[in-house]
XYZ file of N, CA and C in Angstrom:
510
model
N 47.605 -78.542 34.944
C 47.977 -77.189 35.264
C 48.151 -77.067 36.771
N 49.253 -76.490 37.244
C 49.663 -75.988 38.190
C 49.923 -74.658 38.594
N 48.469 -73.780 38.491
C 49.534 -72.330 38.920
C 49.599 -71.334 40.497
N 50.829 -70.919 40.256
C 50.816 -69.911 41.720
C 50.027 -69.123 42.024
N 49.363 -68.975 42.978
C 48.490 -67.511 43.324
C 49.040 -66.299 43.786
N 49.667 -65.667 43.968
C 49.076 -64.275 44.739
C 48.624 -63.004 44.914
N 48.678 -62.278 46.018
C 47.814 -61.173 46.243
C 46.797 -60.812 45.367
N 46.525 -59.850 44.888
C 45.300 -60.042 43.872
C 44.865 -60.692 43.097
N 45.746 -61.661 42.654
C 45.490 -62.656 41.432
C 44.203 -63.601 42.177
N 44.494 -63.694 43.376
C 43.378 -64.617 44.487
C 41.978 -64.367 44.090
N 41.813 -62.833 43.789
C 40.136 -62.166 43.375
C 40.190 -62.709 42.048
N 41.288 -62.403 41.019
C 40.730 -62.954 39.277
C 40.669 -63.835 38.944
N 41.588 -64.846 39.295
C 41.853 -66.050 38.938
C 40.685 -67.180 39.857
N 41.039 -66.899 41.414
C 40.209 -67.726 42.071
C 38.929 -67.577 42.061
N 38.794 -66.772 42.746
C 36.346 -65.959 42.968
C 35.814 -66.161 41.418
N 37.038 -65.631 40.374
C 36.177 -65.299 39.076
C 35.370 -67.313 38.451
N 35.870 -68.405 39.249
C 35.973 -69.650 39.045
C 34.758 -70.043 39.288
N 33.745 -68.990 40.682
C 32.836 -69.592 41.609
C 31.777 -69.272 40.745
N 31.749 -68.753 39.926
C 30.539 -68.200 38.554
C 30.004 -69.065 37.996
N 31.055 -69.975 37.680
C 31.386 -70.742 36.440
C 30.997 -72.437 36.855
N 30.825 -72.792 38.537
C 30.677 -73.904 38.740
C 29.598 -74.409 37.942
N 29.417 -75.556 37.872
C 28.526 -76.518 37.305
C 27.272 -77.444 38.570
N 28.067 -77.698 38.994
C 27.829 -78.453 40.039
C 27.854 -78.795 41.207
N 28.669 -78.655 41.895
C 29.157 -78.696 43.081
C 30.520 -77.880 43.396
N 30.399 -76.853 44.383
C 31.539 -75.732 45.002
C 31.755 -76.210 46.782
N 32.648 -76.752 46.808
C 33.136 -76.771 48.253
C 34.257 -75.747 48.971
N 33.711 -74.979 50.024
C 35.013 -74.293 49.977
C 35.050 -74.139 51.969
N 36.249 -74.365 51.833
C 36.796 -74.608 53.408
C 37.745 -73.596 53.618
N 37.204 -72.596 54.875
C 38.303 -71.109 55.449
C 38.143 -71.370 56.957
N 39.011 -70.706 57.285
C 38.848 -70.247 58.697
C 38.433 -69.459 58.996
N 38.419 -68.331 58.463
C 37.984 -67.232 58.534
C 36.655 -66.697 57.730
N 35.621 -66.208 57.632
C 34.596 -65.533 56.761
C 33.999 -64.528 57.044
N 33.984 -63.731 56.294
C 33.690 -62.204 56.328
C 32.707 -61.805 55.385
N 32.350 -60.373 55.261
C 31.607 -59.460 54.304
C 32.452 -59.263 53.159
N 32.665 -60.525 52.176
C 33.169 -60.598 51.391
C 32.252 -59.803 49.904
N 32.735 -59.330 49.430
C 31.897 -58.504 48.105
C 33.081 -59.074 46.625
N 32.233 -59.049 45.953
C 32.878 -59.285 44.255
C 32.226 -58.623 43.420
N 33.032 -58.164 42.182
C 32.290 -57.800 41.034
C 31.502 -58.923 40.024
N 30.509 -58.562 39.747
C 29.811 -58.948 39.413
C 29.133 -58.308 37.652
N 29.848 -58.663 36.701
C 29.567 -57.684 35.297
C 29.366 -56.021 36.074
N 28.946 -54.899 35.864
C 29.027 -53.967 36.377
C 28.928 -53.880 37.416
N 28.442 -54.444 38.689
C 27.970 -54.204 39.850
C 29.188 -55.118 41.098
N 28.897 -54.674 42.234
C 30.014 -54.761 42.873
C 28.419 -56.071 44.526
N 29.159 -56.917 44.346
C 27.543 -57.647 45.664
C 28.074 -58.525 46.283
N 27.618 -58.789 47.100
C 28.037 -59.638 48.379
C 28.553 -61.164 47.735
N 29.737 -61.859 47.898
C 29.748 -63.302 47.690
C 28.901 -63.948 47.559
N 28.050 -63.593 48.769
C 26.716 -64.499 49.190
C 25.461 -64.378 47.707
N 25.711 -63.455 47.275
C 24.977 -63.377 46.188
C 24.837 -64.709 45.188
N 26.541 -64.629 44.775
C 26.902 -65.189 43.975
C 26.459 -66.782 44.061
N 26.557 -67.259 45.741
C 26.469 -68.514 46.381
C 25.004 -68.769 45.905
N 23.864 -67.798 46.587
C 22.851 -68.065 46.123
C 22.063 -68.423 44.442
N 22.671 -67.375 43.483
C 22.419 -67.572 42.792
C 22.812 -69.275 42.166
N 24.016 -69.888 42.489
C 24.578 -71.181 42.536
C 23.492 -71.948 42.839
N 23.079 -71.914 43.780
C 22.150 -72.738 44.427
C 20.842 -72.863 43.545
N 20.459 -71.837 43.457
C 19.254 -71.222 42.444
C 19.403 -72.142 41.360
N 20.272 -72.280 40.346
C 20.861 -73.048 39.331
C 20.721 -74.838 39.770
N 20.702 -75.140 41.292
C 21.017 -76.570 41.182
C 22.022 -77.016 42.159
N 23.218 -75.835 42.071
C 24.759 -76.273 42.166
C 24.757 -76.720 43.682
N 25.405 -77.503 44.184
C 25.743 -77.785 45.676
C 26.827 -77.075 46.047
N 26.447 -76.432 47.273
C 27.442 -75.378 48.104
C 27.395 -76.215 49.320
N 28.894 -76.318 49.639
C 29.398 -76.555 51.056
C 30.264 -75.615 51.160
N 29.729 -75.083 52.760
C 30.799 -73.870 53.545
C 31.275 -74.477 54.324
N 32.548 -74.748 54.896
C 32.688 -75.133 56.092
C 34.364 -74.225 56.584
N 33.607 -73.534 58.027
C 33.972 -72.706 58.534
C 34.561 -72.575 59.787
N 35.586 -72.155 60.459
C 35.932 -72.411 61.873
C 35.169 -71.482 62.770
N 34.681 -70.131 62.686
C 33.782 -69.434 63.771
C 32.343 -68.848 63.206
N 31.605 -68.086 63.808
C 31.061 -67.803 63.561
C 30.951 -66.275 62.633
N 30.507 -65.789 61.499
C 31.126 -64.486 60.750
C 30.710 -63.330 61.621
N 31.476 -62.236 60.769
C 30.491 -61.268 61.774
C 29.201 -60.799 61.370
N 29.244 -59.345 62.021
C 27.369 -59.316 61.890
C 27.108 -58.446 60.773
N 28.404 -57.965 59.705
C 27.816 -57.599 58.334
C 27.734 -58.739 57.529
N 28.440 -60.079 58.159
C 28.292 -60.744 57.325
C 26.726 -61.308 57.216
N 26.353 -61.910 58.204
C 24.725 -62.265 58.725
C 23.604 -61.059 58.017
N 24.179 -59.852 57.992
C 23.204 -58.990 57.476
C 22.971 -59.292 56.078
N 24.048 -59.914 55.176
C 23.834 -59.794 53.895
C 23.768 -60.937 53.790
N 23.835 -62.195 54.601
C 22.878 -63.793 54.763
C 21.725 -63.340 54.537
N 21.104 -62.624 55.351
C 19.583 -62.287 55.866
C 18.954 -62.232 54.437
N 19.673 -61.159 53.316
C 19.163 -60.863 52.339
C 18.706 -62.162 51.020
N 19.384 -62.939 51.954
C 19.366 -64.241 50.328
C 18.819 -65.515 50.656
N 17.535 -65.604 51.038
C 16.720 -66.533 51.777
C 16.711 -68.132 51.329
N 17.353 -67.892 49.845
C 17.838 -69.516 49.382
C 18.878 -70.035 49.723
N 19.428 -69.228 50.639
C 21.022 -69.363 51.760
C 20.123 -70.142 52.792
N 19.291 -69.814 53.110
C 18.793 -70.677 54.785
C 18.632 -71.614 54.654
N 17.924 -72.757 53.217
C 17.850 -73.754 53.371
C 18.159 -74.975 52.418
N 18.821 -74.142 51.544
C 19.698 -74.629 50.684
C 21.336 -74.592 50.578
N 21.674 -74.269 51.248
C 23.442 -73.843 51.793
C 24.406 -75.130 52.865
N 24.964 -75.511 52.471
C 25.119 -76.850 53.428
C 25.893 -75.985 54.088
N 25.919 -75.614 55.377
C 27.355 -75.167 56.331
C 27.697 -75.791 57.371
N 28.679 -75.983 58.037
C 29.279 -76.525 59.292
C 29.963 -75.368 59.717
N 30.353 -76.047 60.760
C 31.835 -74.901 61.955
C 32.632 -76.345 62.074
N 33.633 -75.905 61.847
C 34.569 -76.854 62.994
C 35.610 -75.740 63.526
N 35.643 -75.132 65.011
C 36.684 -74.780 64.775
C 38.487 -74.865 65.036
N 38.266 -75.967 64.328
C 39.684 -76.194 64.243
C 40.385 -75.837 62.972
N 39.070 -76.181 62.010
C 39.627 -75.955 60.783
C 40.571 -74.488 60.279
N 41.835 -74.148 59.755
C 42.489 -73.132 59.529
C 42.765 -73.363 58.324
N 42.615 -74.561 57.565
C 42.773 -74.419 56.039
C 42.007 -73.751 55.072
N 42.372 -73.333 53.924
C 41.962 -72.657 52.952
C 41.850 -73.300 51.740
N 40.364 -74.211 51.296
C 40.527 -74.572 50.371
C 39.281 -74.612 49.260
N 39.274 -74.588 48.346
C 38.133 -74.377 47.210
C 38.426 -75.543 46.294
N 36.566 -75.989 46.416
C 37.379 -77.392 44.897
C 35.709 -77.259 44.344
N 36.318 -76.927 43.044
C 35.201 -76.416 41.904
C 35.073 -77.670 41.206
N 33.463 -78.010 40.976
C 33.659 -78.895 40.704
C 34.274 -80.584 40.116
N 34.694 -80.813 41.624
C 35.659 -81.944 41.649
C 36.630 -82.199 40.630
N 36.859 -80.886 40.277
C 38.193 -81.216 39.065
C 38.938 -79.535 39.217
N 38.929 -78.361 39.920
C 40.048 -77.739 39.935
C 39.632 -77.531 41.439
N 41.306 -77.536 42.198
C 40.895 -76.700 43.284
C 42.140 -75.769 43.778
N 41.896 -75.021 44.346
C 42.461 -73.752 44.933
C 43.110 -74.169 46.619
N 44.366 -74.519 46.764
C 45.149 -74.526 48.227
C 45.843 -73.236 48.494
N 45.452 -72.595 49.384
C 46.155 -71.533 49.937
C 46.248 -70.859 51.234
N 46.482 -69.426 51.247
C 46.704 -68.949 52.933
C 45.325 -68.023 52.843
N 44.846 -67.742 51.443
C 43.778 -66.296 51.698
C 42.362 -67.471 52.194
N 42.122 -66.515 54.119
C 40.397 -66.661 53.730
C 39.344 -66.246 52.778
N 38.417 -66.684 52.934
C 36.907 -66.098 52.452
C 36.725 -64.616 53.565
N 37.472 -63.163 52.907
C 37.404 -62.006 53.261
C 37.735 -61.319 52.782
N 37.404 -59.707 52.779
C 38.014 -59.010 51.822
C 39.346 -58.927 51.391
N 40.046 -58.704 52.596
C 41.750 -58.788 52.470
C 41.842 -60.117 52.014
N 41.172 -61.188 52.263
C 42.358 -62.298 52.201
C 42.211 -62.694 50.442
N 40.757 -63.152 49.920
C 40.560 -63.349 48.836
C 39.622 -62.522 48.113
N 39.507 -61.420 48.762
C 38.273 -59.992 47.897
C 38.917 -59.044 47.426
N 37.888 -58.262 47.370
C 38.300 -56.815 46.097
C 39.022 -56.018 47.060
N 39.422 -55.628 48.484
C 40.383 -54.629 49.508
C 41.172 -54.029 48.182
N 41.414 -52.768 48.238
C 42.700 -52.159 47.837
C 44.186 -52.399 47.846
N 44.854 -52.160 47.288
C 46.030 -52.733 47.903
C 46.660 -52.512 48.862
N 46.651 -51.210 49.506
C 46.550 -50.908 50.676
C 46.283 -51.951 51.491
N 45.175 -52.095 51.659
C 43.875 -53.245 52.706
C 44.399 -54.912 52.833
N 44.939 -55.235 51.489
C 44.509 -56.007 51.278
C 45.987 -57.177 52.223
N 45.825 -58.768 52.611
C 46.853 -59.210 52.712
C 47.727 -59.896 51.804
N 49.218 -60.275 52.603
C 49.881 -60.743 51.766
C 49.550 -62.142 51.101
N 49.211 -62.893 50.669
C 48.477 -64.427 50.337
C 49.033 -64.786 49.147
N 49.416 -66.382 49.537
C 50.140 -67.179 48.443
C 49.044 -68.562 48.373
N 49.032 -69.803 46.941
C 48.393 -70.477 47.295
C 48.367 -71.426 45.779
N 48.046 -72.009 45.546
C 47.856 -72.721 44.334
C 46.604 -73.111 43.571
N 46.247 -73.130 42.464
C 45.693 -73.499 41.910
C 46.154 -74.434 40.530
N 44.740 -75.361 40.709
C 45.022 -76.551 39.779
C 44.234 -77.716 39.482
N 44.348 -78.620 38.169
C 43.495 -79.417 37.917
C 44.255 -80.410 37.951
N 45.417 -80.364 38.575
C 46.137 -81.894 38.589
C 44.899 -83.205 39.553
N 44.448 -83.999 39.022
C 43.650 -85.223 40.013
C 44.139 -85.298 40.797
N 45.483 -85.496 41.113
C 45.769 -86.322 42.472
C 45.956 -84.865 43.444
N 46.419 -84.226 43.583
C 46.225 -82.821 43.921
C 44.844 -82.025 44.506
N 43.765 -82.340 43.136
C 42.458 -82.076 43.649
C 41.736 -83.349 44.445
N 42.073 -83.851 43.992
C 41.486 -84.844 45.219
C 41.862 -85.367 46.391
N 43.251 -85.300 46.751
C 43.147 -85.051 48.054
C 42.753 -83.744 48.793
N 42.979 -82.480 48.421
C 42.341 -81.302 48.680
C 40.529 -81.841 49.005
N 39.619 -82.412 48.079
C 38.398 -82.526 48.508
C 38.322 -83.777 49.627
N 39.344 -84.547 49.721
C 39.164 -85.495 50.605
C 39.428 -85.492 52.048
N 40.372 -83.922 51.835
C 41.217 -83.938 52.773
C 39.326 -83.005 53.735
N 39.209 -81.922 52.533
C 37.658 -80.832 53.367
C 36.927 -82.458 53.719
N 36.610 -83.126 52.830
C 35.205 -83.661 53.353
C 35.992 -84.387 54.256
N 37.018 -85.215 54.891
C 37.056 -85.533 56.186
C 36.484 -84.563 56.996
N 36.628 -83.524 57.337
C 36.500 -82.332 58.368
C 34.992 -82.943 58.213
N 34.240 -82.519 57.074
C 33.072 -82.062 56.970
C 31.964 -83.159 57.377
N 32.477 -84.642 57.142
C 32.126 -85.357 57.721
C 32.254 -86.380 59.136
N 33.388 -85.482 59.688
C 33.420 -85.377 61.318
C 34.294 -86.712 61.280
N 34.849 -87.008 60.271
C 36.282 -88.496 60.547
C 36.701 -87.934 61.544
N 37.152 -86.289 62.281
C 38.229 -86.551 63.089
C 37.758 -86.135 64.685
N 36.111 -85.805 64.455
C 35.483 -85.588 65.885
C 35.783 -86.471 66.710
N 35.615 -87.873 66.907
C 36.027 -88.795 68.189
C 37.472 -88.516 68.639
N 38.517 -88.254 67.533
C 39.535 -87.989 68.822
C 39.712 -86.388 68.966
N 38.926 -85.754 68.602
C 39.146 -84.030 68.828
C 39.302 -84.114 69.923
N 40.560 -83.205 70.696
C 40.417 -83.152 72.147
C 39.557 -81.210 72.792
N 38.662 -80.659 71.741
C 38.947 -79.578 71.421
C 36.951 -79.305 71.305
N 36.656 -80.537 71.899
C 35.220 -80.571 71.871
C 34.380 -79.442 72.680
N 34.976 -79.160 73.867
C 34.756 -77.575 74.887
C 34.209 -76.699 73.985
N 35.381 -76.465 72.862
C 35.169 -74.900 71.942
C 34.135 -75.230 71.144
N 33.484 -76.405 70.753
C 32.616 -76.856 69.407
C 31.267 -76.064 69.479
N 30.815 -75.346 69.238
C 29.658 -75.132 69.831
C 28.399 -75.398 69.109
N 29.051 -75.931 67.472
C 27.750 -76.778 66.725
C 28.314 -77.942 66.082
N 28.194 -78.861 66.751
C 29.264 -80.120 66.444
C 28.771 -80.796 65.274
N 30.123 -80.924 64.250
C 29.571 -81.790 63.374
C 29.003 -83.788 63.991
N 30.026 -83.911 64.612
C 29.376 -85.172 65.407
C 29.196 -85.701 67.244
């Protein structure tokens, strides 16, 4: 399967996926925000969702180009199995957008981890975002090969971009 994403389809199709992991959720943005999802009746922070993942077992990697803002940290604060169970990095170079649910579907696209880009925003709010999803192997796996280079710092020795790093993966 190969399918197109956009604009809202990003919240049903993609977020509704991060529930459902088994095992391991990697997801690589540039951007991260006070992202919120529904949740059966209730409306709660991403971070919820992450934690509860964790809670279960599942391995979470974030890896992020800056630092979020400070609603986002406020609703970190709240989920204390985020502090030491959450694998995160910065690189910020990274500008890709990618999600790979356990090592067999993943999500390439333009929406960050934010309300507009891949959350509940209105339509009003929300941005324009295109992107793919899919369980093709060769597809998902370079997508996870392509994050865990970043994540495991293959491309720190020749970064020329080390100035801006301010928590270096290597």
């Amino acid at each position: 399967m190969i399918k197109y994403i956009a604009d809202k389809d990003h919240y049903t199709e993609v977020l509704s996926l991060c529930e459902k992991v088994k095992h391991d959720l990697w997801i690589g943005t540039a951007d991260l925000k006070d992202l919120y999802v529904g949740s059966g009746k209730d409306v709660v922070p991403f971070l919820s969702i992450l934690d509860k993942l964790l809670k279960r077992g599942v391995e979470v990697r974030l890896l992020h180009a800056k630092e979020p803002g400070e609603n986002f940290r406020a609703d970190f604060d709240k989920y204390p199995g985020l502090w030491s169970k959450l694998e995160r990095k910065l690189c910020p170079r990274v500008h890709f957008k990618i999600l790979v649910f356990d090592c067999s579907t993943a999500y390439i696209g333009s929406a960050n981890l934010t309300g507009a880009g891949i959350g509940m925003k209105g339509e009003g709010n929300r941005n324009f975002e295109a992107g793919i999803l899919t369980d093709e192997p060769s597809i998902v796996d370079a997508a996870a090969d392509h994050l865990d280079s970043v994540w495991t710092g293959a491309h720190c020795a020749k970064c020329k971009r080390k100035d801006f790093c301010g928590d270096r993966i290597m």
